[in-house]
Amino acid sequence: MSKELKFVLLLDCYGDLLTDKQRETMELYYCEDLSLAEISEPRGITRQAVRDGIKRSEQTLLDIENKLGFASRLSKMRECFEQLKEISDEIGSSEISDKLDKCIEKGLSLL
């Protein structure tokens, strides 16, 4: 998993545990794909200050994930549902396959 995707997932899981300023900066950087300069200019701070804030926020998110592990489990569950979907597709059209598909879709919607 790429670094960007990893932090988007961590933000989705734990973003509310960051301060508003940290969360906003991380979302601008990882979700909106803004550069350090684009983030720093409107705030009147240096790119280095933005970078330092992002690094601190990244470490906070990693620490939380290491303690709780929700994002990792979520990713593994999604992989399992995708494997089940592939198996269901291999089974083909049958009542069991249709029921399995509905269960998979429901499970994926909960993630």
Coordinates of C-alpha atoms in Angstrom, one line a residue, residues 7 21-30 35-36 39-40 46-62:
F7 CA -2.4 7.9 5.5
K21 CA -5.6 22.2 12.5
Q22 CA -3.8 18.9 12.2
R23 CA -6.7 17.2 10.5
E24 CA -7.3 20.0 8.1
T25 CA -3.6 20.1 7.1
M26 CA -3.4 16.4 6.6
E27 CA -6.6 16.4 4.5
L28 CA -5.3 19.2 2.3
Y29 CA -2.0 17.4 1.8
Y30 CA -3.2 13.8 1.4
S35 CA 1.7 21.2 -2.0
L36 CA 3.4 22.5 1.1
I39 CA -1.0 25.0 2.3
S40 CA 1.4 27.4 3.9
T46 CA 6.6 28.5 6.2
R47 CA 6.6 25.3 4.2
Q48 CA 8.9 23.8 6.8
A49 CA 6.3 24.5 9.5
V50 CA 3.6 22.7 7.4
R51 CA 6.0 19.8 6.8
D52 CA 6.8 19.5 10.5
G53 CA 3.1 19.6 11.3
I54 CA 2.4 16.8 8.8
K55 CA 5.2 14.7 10.2
R56 CA 3.9 15.1 13.8
S57 CA 0.4 14.2 12.6
E58 CA 1.7 11.2 10.7
Q59 CA 3.5 9.9 13.8
T60 CA 0.3 10.5 15.9
L61 CA -1.8 8.5 13.4
L62 CA 0.8 5.7 13.3

